[in-house]
Amino acid sequence: MKGRVEIYEGWCKKCGICTAFCPQDVLDTTGDGYPFVRAPEKCTGCGWCEIRCPDFAIVVSPYEEEQEK
Amino acid sequence: MKGRVEIYEGWCKKCGICTAFCPQDVLDTTGDGYPFVRAPEKCTGCGWCEIRCPDFAIVVSPYEEEQEK
Amino acid sequence: MRYEIRLAGSGGQGIALAGVVLAEAGVLEGHYVVNTQNYGPEARGGSSISEVILGDVEIDYPKTLELDLLLALNQKACDENLCDMKPQGLVIVDSGLVDTALWGKVLRVPLSRRAQAKFNEPRFANMVALGTLVPFCPWVSSRSLSKAMANRTPPKTLQMNISAFQIGLRLGRRLRASVKFEEIEGAIEV
Amino acid sequence: MRYEIRLAGSGGQGIALAGVVLAEAGVLEGHYVVNTQNYGPEARGGSSISEVILGDVEIDYPKTLELDLLLALNQKACDENLCDMKPQGLVIVDSGLVDTALWGKVLRVPLSRRAQAKFNEPRFANMVALGTLVPFCPWVSSRSLSKAMANRTPPKTLQMNISAFQIGLRLGRRLRASVKFEEIEGAIEV
Amino acid sequence: MKKNKRNERLLLQGSEACARGALQAGCRFYAGYPITPATEIMEAMAWELPRVGGVFIQMEDEIASLGAVIGASLAGVKSMTATSGPGFSLMQEHISFASMAEVPCVIVDVMRGGPSTGLPTLAAQGDVMQARWGAHGDHPVIVLAPSSVYEFFDLTIKAFNLSERYRIPVILVADEMIAHMRESVILPRAEESELEERPRPTVPPEWYAPYKDPGTGVPPMPAFGEGYRYHVTGLAHDIRGYPTIRRDEVGELMARLFNKISKDLHLLQWFDSCYAEDAVVTVIAYGSVARPALRAVKRGREKGLKVGLVKLKVLWPFMRRTVMGFLATSTKVLVPEMNMGQLSREVKRVNQGQCEVLTLNKVDGSMITPGEILAKLEDIYP
Amino acid sequence: MKKNKRNERLLLQGSEACARGALQAGCRFYAGYPITPATEIMEAMAWELPRVGGVFIQMEDEIASLGAVIGASLAGVKSMTATSGPGFSLMQEHISFASMAEVPCVIVDVMRGGPSTGLPTLAAQGDVMQARWGAHGDHPVIVLAPSSVYEFFDLTIKAFNLSERYRIPVILVADEMIAHMRESVILPRAEESELEERPRPTVPPEWYAPYKDPGTGVPPMPAFGEGYRYHVTGLAHDIRGYPTIRRDEVGELMARLFNKISKDLHLLQWFDSCYAEDAVVTVIAYGSVARPALRAVKRGREKGLKVGLVKLKVLWPFMRRTVMGFLATSTKVLVPEMNMGQLSREVKRVNQGQCEVLTLNKVDGSMITPGEILAKLEDIYP
Amino acid sequence: MTETTHLIHSYLRSSKRFPHVWCPGCGIGILMGALIRAIDHNRYSKDEIVLISGIGCSGRLPTYLDFNTLHTTHGRALTFATGIKLAKPSLKVIVVMGDGDAAAIGGNHLIHAARRNVDITAIIVNNQIYGMTGGQSSPTTPLGMTTSSSRYGNLEPAFDISRVVEAAGAAFVARSTVYHTRLLEQLIGKALHKRGFSVVEVICHCVTHVGKATHMNSAVEMMNWQRDNAVSVRKAGTLSAKQLEGKIVTGVLVDREAPTFHEEYEKLVARVGVDDSAV
Amino acid sequence: MTETTHLIHSYLRSSKRFPHVWCPGCGIGILMGALIRAIDHNRYSKDEIVLISGIGCSGRLPTYLDFNTLHTTHGRALTFATGIKLAKPSLKVIVVMGDGDAAAIGGNHLIHAARRNVDITAIIVNNQIYGMTGGQSSPTTPLGMTTSSSRYGNLEPAFDISRVVEAAGAAFVARSTVYHTRLLEQLIGKALHKRGFSVVEVICHCVTHVGKATHMNSAVEMMNWQRDNAVSVRKAGTLSAKQLEGKIVTGVLVDREAPTFHEEYEKLVARVGVDDSAV
Ligand SMILES: Cc1ncc(C[n+]2csc(CCOP(=O)(O)OP(=O)(O)O)c2C)c(N)n1
Ligand SMILES: Cc1ncc(C[n+]2csc(CCOP(=O)(O)OP(=O)(O)O)c2C)c(N)n1
Ligand code: SF4
Ligand code: SF4
Ligand code: SF4
Ligand code: SF4
Ligand code: SF4
Ligand code: SF4
Ligand SMILES: [Mg+2]
Ligand SMILES: [Mg+2]
């Protein structure tokens, strides 16, 4: 677990891109279509979900950093 | 002498193209700028002067044909 | 005579299609009909409105003036359109998506819930709504609406549309039977 | 007071340039001046016309109405423009290129012949003409014309233009001295 | 395209009605470029034309579209295009060409809010003057304006007829409301529509002078490839079609271009009226605004006001006779428009002070309502 | 470019005068495309601009030319283009853009015979209505018309001033005669010309609302790159420049676009008059036609006719006040034009029947002569 | 919020409402992110950037970003850009165009900007469709595809936009899909860095219209398609024309040095001498 | 009168006055002869030929010839041609354009006609200048040349028109000078014969304007230059890019088979069924 992923539902349009292309299969989709972090421990913090989100609705932060705060 | 060359001064604009590019140097320019046939005997009837004249003002006819008439 | 209906909701709820089907039904009944809808950026997820005006003489002004019937498929649609109602006009709302409708005659119908239950997706709520309004709208019948649906919806979804319509029709009939129209004051819920 | 000059000939005879030089001379003399010329397909080898109107008050109508002076550099130009002459107007023609000029006051001057003789090409006839008309046109002087030429002709040809002008000027002066103006009736030839 | 059955009532969108009208008029060539709110006309033609052996092509822009339309017309095929404001601006050079070269064609301008990109999805009447004056140089055009789905069908047919009859570009200005709305209509069957065709030469090619006035002002026009090898140019030309700058020839050409229309002005007075005969205040309207105007006038009458409506279907040449006729009997005229006042200027021009001309203008993308018109009528009622 | 010396009399072509005027007005960007008879303006600018550090570019067409001009103006540089009819038609879409986005720019249309390619080398006044109405959607423009070489210089400077003052495209319609003729002129020195600059924001960027009415109707306008990062669009927009379809915002925008000009109509009454005060018959003319008209009026007076001339320098917005003032004292008005009657329609519109409006039209490529006008005056003289 | 998003947010206009107008999953949003990061990476100040667009879905992009932004007319963005760049060469001028914008109505301006080598970066959002007007075929729509203006299947071969601008003289041409987001960012970065006319062709999915036409019903499917059909320039060199059919060659396609128009113009001004006093 | 001239005369309009309008020695006249002979050689009837032009000196060409002739607007000739060809595919459509016409204002229509592969033969009279309007620089004017709109020397690189149309998709592209008159005739012949969009770029001298600019004071000098700088395609293959600089590569540059637009359209009509009764 290197990254912490947050999703801003207010901007998310439920397109599914983040979920589909996460190389680690970290994300999944809720019943109403929003992505959610299903397997946080697998996240490498690679950031692909973040840069591929067309709506800037997903944010990845380095996990370590978070810990340090 | 294979060709007979005629120049229609009415259409000729005195550009000099026919004279300059005759491969046999058959043509020359009069004082007032019109081309004239200076060395008819050298004409091979190649037709270059005719097809390069921008004004359709020069006509080459096969000399033999003329003779036969 | 002129009868004005407005269908209001948001992009993706099939408002425009429902309007066209309703208008087509009106035509099949032999009425004069005008149908307009809003185009534009809002069509993408924003608010969507379709208006159907039915008449027994040619319709002059093609936009609604005072609504006889408003169908509101979400809260915003309800809030923003109530002001255009005719005093005795009827409002039908999707009870799953509209909380409050401050109006005299309101029918609260679980349109999208029923659609979701039947087809596992809410987008057929539009046709459920059309079914529901039939018993309340003297200008169209279930026959003309079914025919209109056949004419205007893609063959692939026709069957589902029809069955959604039937669901709505049953709901509507039930409601119609259960309420004395003159007495409606505030919301009636199914 | 308004003095109207028309220069007429064919494309390539330098009519337009002569007009500009004449107009510039007028300006140098402090007059009000308008100069117009015809543009267009005819400019290519076809007929060419330039008009110069000089005045001591602002010039209203910028085209000629009745010519005080016509310079015709070929027969066609002469034929077509005589109709616009003022009754007492003066016509100057290139005697080498104009055979007949049916007009009262005509000066026949060998403009292109002189140019050909001097420069071995006739195209300086325009400047010879400008020289010739000086003594007959009260609105410009040889000084203003020389200056105008310096302002308006390409440096490369200026010298030749000036000397062509001088030739014309001498011709013109000779003519002016030799004829009693009032008596001209028909053509005067040099 | 389905046949129109007798008395069948249909629900049609304005754009579809336009496309059907075009096909019924014999249009077999469409070139266009998408633009809101005219795209539906293009899409309908893209679907229908191949089915009737006609040609549809989407061009690279609007300039190209009208170029192709003019070309197709020269090849003998009735042709059209449709666009909206920005594209209509781009077409102006070719409108000028078509009127100079006298090539029949029909151009639909579905008006949306302007200027510039403006309000692409909202109705306006901002191109009414442009339709007449948008192209450079003096030339005549004919401009029609439908105010219902049926009229959009009907006037499209008439547009083709006029363009063929006079060899002139005919412009239909519909507003977004008319193009997008659906309405019940009963369409005439094909055999009920009278169609006109461009005059054709009857003389053999050797005798043919392509721009010679045959007396009607409209020279006969063969199609390219029929043996009449003639020259078409946008330059001023003589009766043979060759470029000229001779005053007499140019003057004759220009006079003919105008006269061929102006001699028939009496045939171009197309209007509907309602209560207009004895109206003290007359409303003059066109396009979708004629509809709230009609309602307002009816309501006005109910209230006892002597108000009337004249709805214009031909905007250009401006229907001077018709309008003057109605002005004569009124003391006030109201011209409501979804623009800052365009056709009202013409009403003022022909009015010459006979009565007071008032305007009611709206350019915010919304329709003028019956209530607004009625209020104004009450306000100005003498 | 040489400095203008005090009282130096020069022989200048109209086109040169226009270019000099532009440079003197501070124009430092020109983009254009050659076309007869406007090419000389372009060529003069191509020569002069690099010498003063300005930019000249020949674009691929007229659409691109005006696009580049608008771009340069947004970058803060006074910019212009020149063209003739066919190119002017192509510019209409961008004229519409410039008025919507309120980008100052100057467009010269040197009018030649039309329609279409028409008579490229001959004068006409056929684009007068197009200059006002050629672009789609409702919007204001200002149109000026010079009638002499000096005026071409002077009105070019004024065109820049107006375009800067009102943030509006200003169009100069000169006819071929004025552009091509050479005339003696005395030009004012640079310091004698009053120049205006577009209003600039005085607030810091955070407070800047690019399309908010500061009271004058003309919002201040920074150049791109100056720290005011704002949005420019051809869509209807709110005061921040963002697209909107809200009626109130659109309505406000449109009202402001028109009001900024109409509130100043009294400042735009530019004319010359001659014997007009007591004239029984008034001639209203503009452009090169004003010159034979002047002569005709003078001759008419010599003959004892009470005739007068009003020469209009502003064509649009139409000088209603001025014209009405003169109409009040005349019984007849004559509007000679080198077109089929364009501005005469406006005279009729504002006239409202006060006096008889007559026209004299010529579209064969030749000038209207003093004789023709005088004959007409004598003919109609009461 | 991590740096990436923080960075993005620092470029979004706070006065604009989000989410933006584009359809769910539309690739334009992904491009917008890549563009912002590339700009930031190249350390341009916001004030020196002018971001220009034509009309289309892609045309809405500049509205959201805190630069000098200009939303022009359909197809003509490059003409405005040319004026801006020449009038004020210190500005960094970036143009975003749709495929219709750039290659249909605007094709001529595209090739002329390339020929003149005006110092502009052009980003062409190639979604193979007219998105904004409802899915009509564009000059890049594949042969046979059904669109709302070609319901029987598109009859017209598509442009290879990159090849055309190359032939016209562009100094730099590159291509990426939005799927290859980092590559895209990198290529935009290079294009921005380049002196002269640089073009980045962005293969982008229009979920709404192309998705419908190709029966790819989601952004995910369409991006899968991008992934599966992209071939890097390097790899492409090893493949036959046949093998390359239908593939998307990505990477830097052209990179050459040539004088830019404004540099040449500045030399001219220096040569003929600024003589402002003369006016 | 021999056959060649007799033939030419049989195609000239007897109702037009000769000599034609072009300047003495202008190459357009030479091209006109070559065009006539190529048409005659291919045995087209006069009635089936439609000859279209834009505006410019070259635009005057159709006026003189006894075909269906159309003098359109500047730059747009191909759009009219497209309409004519599609409306009546039995016609043989030939378009003559100037370099300004074809590559400046008309560049977009050129590349789109190439892309669509409309069955039209386009003859581009490349005289490197705007002849008609008095010698302003065009998109093919060489760098540095002084023209009336670039008196300090042209700053803009020139298009290689043939390369651009090739990249856009033309089926046939060829180039000749007017000096190489027989080659020119031959290439036009091939182009006419070709199914699809065919382009012949004709390097042509403008005596009046380019002659002045390049200090070549006569048609003869300019044609000598053509002769001395032309390199056949075959020979060009053996030369380096460096050696080819400033040369004119002549011959057939592209010749490929591709379905034409109207053929595809006809297939479509056959497929969806002509149903004229329905109307
Ligand atoms: C002159 C003009 N013609 C047509 C239009 C209508 N229009 C707006 S956007 C567009 C096409 C959009 O396609 P594209 O450029 O590919 O952008 P996308 O929406 O796909 O991003 C068109 C045709 C217009 N605005 N202006
Ligand atoms: C829309 C438009 N813009 C400009 C012109 C003016 N114009 C006429 S011909 C021409 C250019 C001619 O150059 P080219 O196409 O190379 O033909 P050439 O005369 O050299 O044969 C121009 C710009 C025009 N007629 N129409
Ligand atoms: S950062 Fe990478 S691993 Fe983590 S959720 Fe996003 S895509 Fe998956
Ligand atoms: S990619 Fe973005 S918009 Fe799409 S589902 Fe994920 S968070 Fe939501
Ligand atoms: S036919 Fe040939 S040889 Fe004879 S004159 Fe002509 S060019 Fe010379
Ligand atoms: S080529 Fe023709 S026009 Fe030229 S000089 Fe010879 S005959 Fe005369
Ligand atoms: S229509 Fe297509 S391109 Fe436009 S926003 Fe939607 S998905 Fe994107
Ligand atoms: S200007 Fe040039 S291209 Fe035109 S006719 Fe003269 S020589 Fe030929
Ligand atoms: Mg697109
Ligand atoms: Mg050329």
mmCIF file with all atom_site columns, N, CA, C and O in Angstrom, chain E residues 166-181:
data_model
loop_
_atom_site.group_PDB
_atom_site.id
_atom_site.type_symbol
_atom_site.label_atom_id
_atom_site.label_alt_id
_atom_site.label_comp_id
_atom_site.label_asym_id
_atom_site.label_entity_id
_atom_site.label_seq_id
_atom_site.pdbx_PDB_ins_code
_atom_site.Cartn_x
_atom_site.Cartn_y
_atom_site.Cartn_z
_atom_site.occupancy
_atom_site.B_iso_or_equiv
_atom_site.pdbx_formal_charge
_atom_site.auth_seq_id
_atom_site.auth_comp_id
_atom_site.auth_asym_id
_atom_site.auth_atom_id
_atom_site.pdbx_PDB_model_num
ATOM 1  N N  . TYR E 1 166 ? -37.396 31.753 -61.730 1.00 0.00 ? 166 TYR E N  1
ATOM 2  C CA . TYR E 1 166 ? -36.641 32.992 -61.932 1.00 0.00 ? 166 TYR E CA 1
ATOM 3  C C  . TYR E 1 166 ? -35.136 32.781 -62.050 1.00 0.00 ? 166 TYR E C  1
ATOM 4  O O  . TYR E 1 166 ? -34.391 33.744 -62.195 1.00 0.00 ? 166 TYR E O  1
ATOM 5  N N  . ARG E 1 167 ? -34.688 31.549 -61.947 1.00 0.00 ? 167 ARG E N  1
ATOM 6  C CA . ARG E 1 167 ? -33.247 31.268 -61.946 1.00 0.00 ? 167 ARG E CA 1
ATOM 7  C C  . ARG E 1 167 ? -32.551 32.160 -60.914 1.00 0.00 ? 167 ARG E C  1
ATOM 8  O O  . ARG E 1 167 ? -31.705 32.996 -61.244 1.00 0.00 ? 167 ARG E O  1
ATOM 9  N N  . ILE E 1 168 ? -32.883 31.943 -59.700 1.00 0.00 ? 168 ILE E N  1
ATOM 10 C CA . ILE E 1 168 ? -32.410 32.828 -58.645 1.00 0.00 ? 168 ILE E CA 1
ATOM 11 C C  . ILE E 1 168 ? -32.241 32.001 -57.380 1.00 0.00 ? 168 ILE E C  1
ATOM 12 O O  . ILE E 1 168 ? -32.950 31.011 -57.194 1.00 0.00 ? 168 ILE E O  1
ATOM 13 N N  . PRO E 1 169 ? -31.276 32.352 -56.535 1.00 0.00 ? 169 PRO E N  1
ATOM 14 C CA . PRO E 1 169 ? -31.225 31.655 -55.253 1.00 0.00 ? 169 PRO E CA 1
ATOM 15 C C  . PRO E 1 169 ? -32.410 32.082 -54.390 1.00 0.00 ? 169 PRO E C  1
ATOM 16 O O  . PRO E 1 169 ? -32.695 33.274 -54.284 1.00 0.00 ? 169 PRO E O  1
ATOM 17 N N  . VAL E 1 170 ? -33.095 31.125 -53.843 1.00 0.00 ? 170 VAL E N  1
ATOM 18 C CA . VAL E 1 170 ? -34.206 31.436 -52.943 1.00 0.00 ? 170 VAL E CA 1
ATOM 19 C C  . VAL E 1 170 ? -33.815 30.985 -51.538 1.00 0.00 ? 170 VAL E C  1
ATOM 20 O O  . VAL E 1 170 ? -33.296 29.882 -51.349 1.00 0.00 ? 170 VAL E O  1
ATOM 21 N N  . ILE E 1 171 ? -34.027 31.873 -50.605 1.00 0.00 ? 171 ILE E N  1
ATOM 22 C CA . ILE E 1 171 ? -33.617 31.614 -49.226 1.00 0.00 ? 171 ILE E CA 1
ATOM 23 C C  . ILE E 1 171 ? -34.851 31.424 -48.356 1.00 0.00 ? 171 ILE E C  1
ATOM 24 O O  . ILE E 1 171 ? -35.798 32.197 -48.447 1.00 0.00 ? 171 ILE E O  1
ATOM 25 N N  . LEU E 1 172 ? -34.823 30.382 -47.577 1.00 0.00 ? 172 LEU E N  1
ATOM 26 C CA . LEU E 1 172 ? -35.873 30.179 -46.582 1.00 0.00 ? 172 LEU E CA 1
ATOM 27 C C  . LEU E 1 172 ? -35.278 30.522 -45.231 1.00 0.00 ? 172 LEU E C  1
ATOM 28 O O  . LEU E 1 172 ? -34.308 29.888 -44.809 1.00 0.00 ? 172 LEU E O  1
ATOM 29 N N  . VAL E 1 173 ? -35.838 31.507 -44.551 1.00 0.00 ? 173 VAL E N  1
ATOM 30 C CA . VAL E 1 173 ? -35.393 31.743 -43.181 1.00 0.00 ? 173 VAL E CA 1
ATOM 31 C C  . VAL E 1 173 ? -36.429 31.188 -42.231 1.00 0.00 ? 173 VAL E C  1
ATOM 32 O O  . VAL E 1 173 ? -37.550 31.672 -42.150 1.00 0.00 ? 173 VAL E O  1
ATOM 33 N N  . ALA E 1 174 ? -36.052 30.126 -41.565 1.00 0.00 ? 174 ALA E N  1
ATOM 34 C CA . ALA E 1 174 ? -36.924 29.547 -40.549 1.00 0.00 ? 174 ALA E CA 1
ATOM 35 C C  . ALA E 1 174 ? -36.238 29.819 -39.231 1.00 0.00 ? 174 ALA E C  1
ATOM 36 O O  . ALA E 1 174 ? -35.014 29.841 -39.169 1.00 0.00 ? 174 ALA E O  1
ATOM 37 N N  . ASP E 1 175 ? -37.005 30.037 -38.189 1.00 0.00 ? 175 ASP E N  1
ATOM 38 C CA . ASP E 1 175 ? -36.287 30.159 -36.929 1.00 0.00 ? 175 ASP E CA 1
ATOM 39 C C  . ASP E 1 175 ? -36.202 28.806 -36.251 1.00 0.00 ? 175 ASP E C  1
ATOM 40 O O  . ASP E 1 175 ? -36.877 27.843 -36.630 1.00 0.00 ? 175 ASP E O  1
ATOM 41 N N  . GLU E 1 176 ? -35.332 28.720 -35.285 1.00 0.00 ? 176 GLU E N  1
ATOM 42 C CA . GLU E 1 176 ? -35.075 27.453 -34.610 1.00 0.00 ? 176 GLU E CA 1
ATOM 43 C C  . GLU E 1 176 ? -36.364 26.806 -34.134 1.00 0.00 ? 176 GLU E C  1
ATOM 44 O O  . GLU E 1 176 ? -36.537 25.579 -34.236 1.00 0.00 ? 176 GLU E O  1
ATOM 45 N N  . MET E 1 177 ? -37.285 27.615 -33.658 1.00 0.00 ? 177 MET E N  1
ATOM 46 C CA . MET E 1 177 ? -38.554 27.080 -33.159 1.00 0.00 ? 177 MET E CA 1
ATOM 47 C C  . MET E 1 177 ? -39.272 26.281 -34.241 1.00 0.00 ? 177 MET E C  1
ATOM 48 O O  . MET E 1 177 ? -39.730 25.157 -34.010 1.00 0.00 ? 177 MET E O  1
ATOM 49 N N  . ILE E 1 178 ? -39.348 26.849 -35.410 1.00 0.00 ? 178 ILE E N  1
ATOM 50 C CA . ILE E 1 178 ? -40.071 26.198 -36.506 1.00 0.00 ? 178 ILE E CA 1
ATOM 51 C C  . ILE E 1 178 ? -39.328 24.936 -36.976 1.00 0.00 ? 178 ILE E C  1
ATOM 52 O O  . ILE E 1 178 ? -39.935 23.936 -37.339 1.00 0.00 ? 178 ILE E O  1
ATOM 53 N N  . ALA E 1 179 ? -38.008 24.984 -36.965 1.00 0.00 ? 179 ALA E N  1
ATOM 54 C CA . ALA E 1 179 ? -37.244 23.832 -37.453 1.00 0.00 ? 179 ALA E CA 1
ATOM 55 C C  . ALA E 1 179 ? -37.294 22.679 -36.468 1.00 0.00 ? 179 ALA E C  1
ATOM 56 O O  . ALA E 1 179 ? -37.301 21.516 -36.863 1.00 0.00 ? 179 ALA E O  1
ATOM 57 N N  . HIS E 1 180 ? -37.316 22.992 -35.194 1.00 0.00 ? 180 HIS E N  1
ATOM 58 C CA . HIS E 1 180 ? -37.225 21.936 -34.194 1.00 0.00 ? 180 HIS E CA 1
ATOM 59 C C  . HIS E 1 180 ? -38.572 21.425 -33.711 1.00 0.00 ? 180 HIS E C  1
ATOM 60 O O  . HIS E 1 180 ? -38.668 20.323 -33.197 1.00 0.00 ? 180 HIS E O  1
ATOM 61 N N  . MET E 1 181 ? -39.608 22.224 -33.835 1.00 0.00 ? 181 MET E N  1
ATOM 62 C CA . MET E 1 181 ? -40.851 21.752 -33.226 1.00 0.00 ? 181 MET E CA 1
ATOM 63 C C  . MET E 1 181 ? -41.535 20.700 -34.094 1.00 0.00 ? 181 MET E C  1
ATOM 64 O O  . MET E 1 181 ? -41.318 20.601 -35.290 1.00 0.00 ? 181 MET E O  1
#
